[in-house]
Amino acid sequence: GVVGGLGAAVAAGAALSFALPATTHLAGAALGAALGVLGLMGDLAASVVKRRAGVKDYGTISRMHGGVFDVYDSFVFALPGWVLYLTLAR
């Protein structure tokens, strides 16, 4: 799952590089890899918080995902990374 997710992030970054400010396909792939790693770190950080709290997930609002907020764990670090990129790319 991790390898597939990071591979998809790299491919998406390269494919969508035309929409990024002043970015080549290689730079888009690198950005995708960086955001993929940040997403993984956010997910792992949220898992640590949940394990220390002794809970399996953040809630049971969505039965398919265990908890509606669990779907957004990866955004904890990836979103600030994206904002930093947009700020520096100006």
PDB file of N, CA, C and O in Angstrom, residues 3 7 13 15-16 18 22 25 35 48 54-55 63 65 67 69 90:
ATOM      1  N   VAL A   3       4.013   1.644  -1.022  1.00  0.00           N
ATOM      2  CA  VAL A   3       4.733   1.776  -2.291  1.00  0.00           C
ATOM      3  C   VAL A   3       3.777   2.223  -3.400  1.00  0.00           C
ATOM      4  O   VAL A   3       4.105   3.109  -4.189  1.00  0.00           O
ATOM      5  N   GLY A   7       3.970   5.727  -5.308  1.00  0.00           N
ATOM      6  CA  GLY A   7       4.079   5.681  -6.771  1.00  0.00           C
ATOM      7  C   GLY A   7       2.988   6.490  -7.444  1.00  0.00           C
ATOM      8  O   GLY A   7       3.235   7.213  -8.412  1.00  0.00           O
ATOM      9  N   GLY A  13       1.977  13.819  -9.554  1.00  0.00           N
ATOM     10  CA  GLY A  13       2.769  15.050  -9.578  1.00  0.00           C
ATOM     11  C   GLY A  13       3.361  15.324 -10.952  1.00  0.00           C
ATOM     12  O   GLY A  13       3.342  16.451 -11.442  1.00  0.00           O
ATOM     13  N   ALA A  15       2.230  14.074 -13.851  1.00  0.00           N
ATOM     14  CA  ALA A  15       1.147  14.276 -14.817  1.00  0.00           C
ATOM     15  C   ALA A  15       0.502  15.651 -14.671  1.00  0.00           C
ATOM     16  O   ALA A  15       0.071  16.240 -15.663  1.00  0.00           O
ATOM     17  N   LEU A  16       0.429  16.149 -13.454  1.00  0.00           N
ATOM     18  CA  LEU A  16      -0.234  17.439 -13.218  1.00  0.00           C
ATOM     19  C   LEU A  16       0.735  18.601 -13.140  1.00  0.00           C
ATOM     20  O   LEU A  16       0.352  19.711 -12.776  1.00  0.00           O
ATOM     21  N   PHE A  18       1.895  20.434 -15.341  1.00  0.00           N
ATOM     22  CA  PHE A  18       1.526  21.558 -16.205  1.00  0.00           C
ATOM     23  C   PHE A  18       0.678  22.585 -15.460  1.00  0.00           C
ATOM     24  O   PHE A  18       0.660  23.755 -15.817  1.00  0.00           O
ATOM     25  N   ALA A  22       5.541  27.161 -12.680  1.00  0.00           N
ATOM     26  CA  ALA A  22       6.932  27.005 -13.127  1.00  0.00           C
ATOM     27  C   ALA A  22       7.529  25.662 -12.736  1.00  0.00           C
ATOM     28  O   ALA A  22       8.553  25.589 -12.087  1.00  0.00           O
ATOM     29  N   HIS A  25       8.206  18.300 -15.415  1.00  0.00           N
ATOM     30  CA  HIS A  25       7.662  16.991 -15.038  1.00  0.00           C
ATOM     31  C   HIS A  25       8.470  16.372 -13.900  1.00  0.00           C
ATOM     32  O   HIS A  25       7.906  15.760 -12.987  1.00  0.00           O
ATOM     33  N   LEU A  35       5.021  15.263  -1.083  1.00  0.00           N
ATOM     34  CA  LEU A  35       3.685  15.326  -0.478  1.00  0.00           C
ATOM     35  C   LEU A  35       3.194  13.941  -0.086  1.00  0.00           C
ATOM     36  O   LEU A  35       2.497  13.787   0.925  1.00  0.00           O
ATOM     37  N   VAL A  48      -0.211   7.273  16.104  1.00  0.00           N
ATOM     38  CA  VAL A  48       0.447   7.332  17.408  1.00  0.00           C
ATOM     39  C   VAL A  48      -0.484   7.966  18.436  1.00  0.00           C
ATOM     40  O   VAL A  48      -0.627   7.469  19.555  1.00  0.00           O
ATOM     41  N   GLY A  54      -5.702   5.002  23.258  1.00  0.00           N
ATOM     42  CA  GLY A  54      -6.376   3.724  23.404  1.00  0.00           C
ATOM     43  C   GLY A  54      -7.651   3.600  22.583  1.00  0.00           C
ATOM     44  O   GLY A  54      -8.553   2.857  22.946  1.00  0.00           O
ATOM     45  N   VAL A  55      -7.718   4.312  21.457  1.00  0.00           N
ATOM     46  CA  VAL A  55      -8.896   4.224  20.596  1.00  0.00           C
ATOM     47  C   VAL A  55      -8.493   3.665  19.244  1.00  0.00           C
ATOM     48  O   VAL A  55      -7.358   3.819  18.797  1.00  0.00           O
ATOM     49  N   ARG A  63     -19.404   4.301   8.463  1.00  0.00           N
ATOM     50  CA  ARG A  63     -19.154   2.883   8.743  1.00  0.00           C
ATOM     51  C   ARG A  63     -18.072   2.290   7.840  1.00  0.00           C
ATOM     52  O   ARG A  63     -17.361   1.393   8.234  1.00  0.00           O
ATOM     53  N   HIS A  65     -15.330   3.689   6.703  1.00  0.00           N
ATOM     54  CA  HIS A  65     -13.976   4.156   6.994  1.00  0.00           C
ATOM     55  C   HIS A  65     -13.623   4.096   8.472  1.00  0.00           C
ATOM     56  O   HIS A  65     -12.548   4.530   8.845  1.00  0.00           O
ATOM     57  N   GLY A  67     -14.110   5.908  10.827  1.00  0.00           N
ATOM     58  CA  GLY A  67     -14.283   7.232  11.393  1.00  0.00           C
ATOM     59  C   GLY A  67     -14.063   8.255  10.307  1.00  0.00           C
ATOM     60  O   GLY A  67     -13.121   8.149   9.540  1.00  0.00           O
ATOM     61  N   PHE A  69     -12.987  11.240  10.340  1.00  0.00           N
ATOM     62  CA  PHE A  69     -11.743  12.011  10.406  1.00  0.00           C
ATOM     63  C   PHE A  69     -10.514  11.161  10.080  1.00  0.00           C
ATOM     64  O   PHE A  69      -9.464  11.697   9.748  1.00  0.00           O
ATOM     65  N   ARG A  90       5.988  31.273  -5.684  1.00  0.00           N
ATOM     66  CA  ARG A  90       5.577  32.566  -6.272  1.00  0.00           C
ATOM     67  C   ARG A  90       6.700  33.306  -6.908  1.00  0.00           C
ATOM     68  O   ARG A  90       7.766  33.400  -6.671  1.00  0.00           O
TER      69      ARG A  90
END
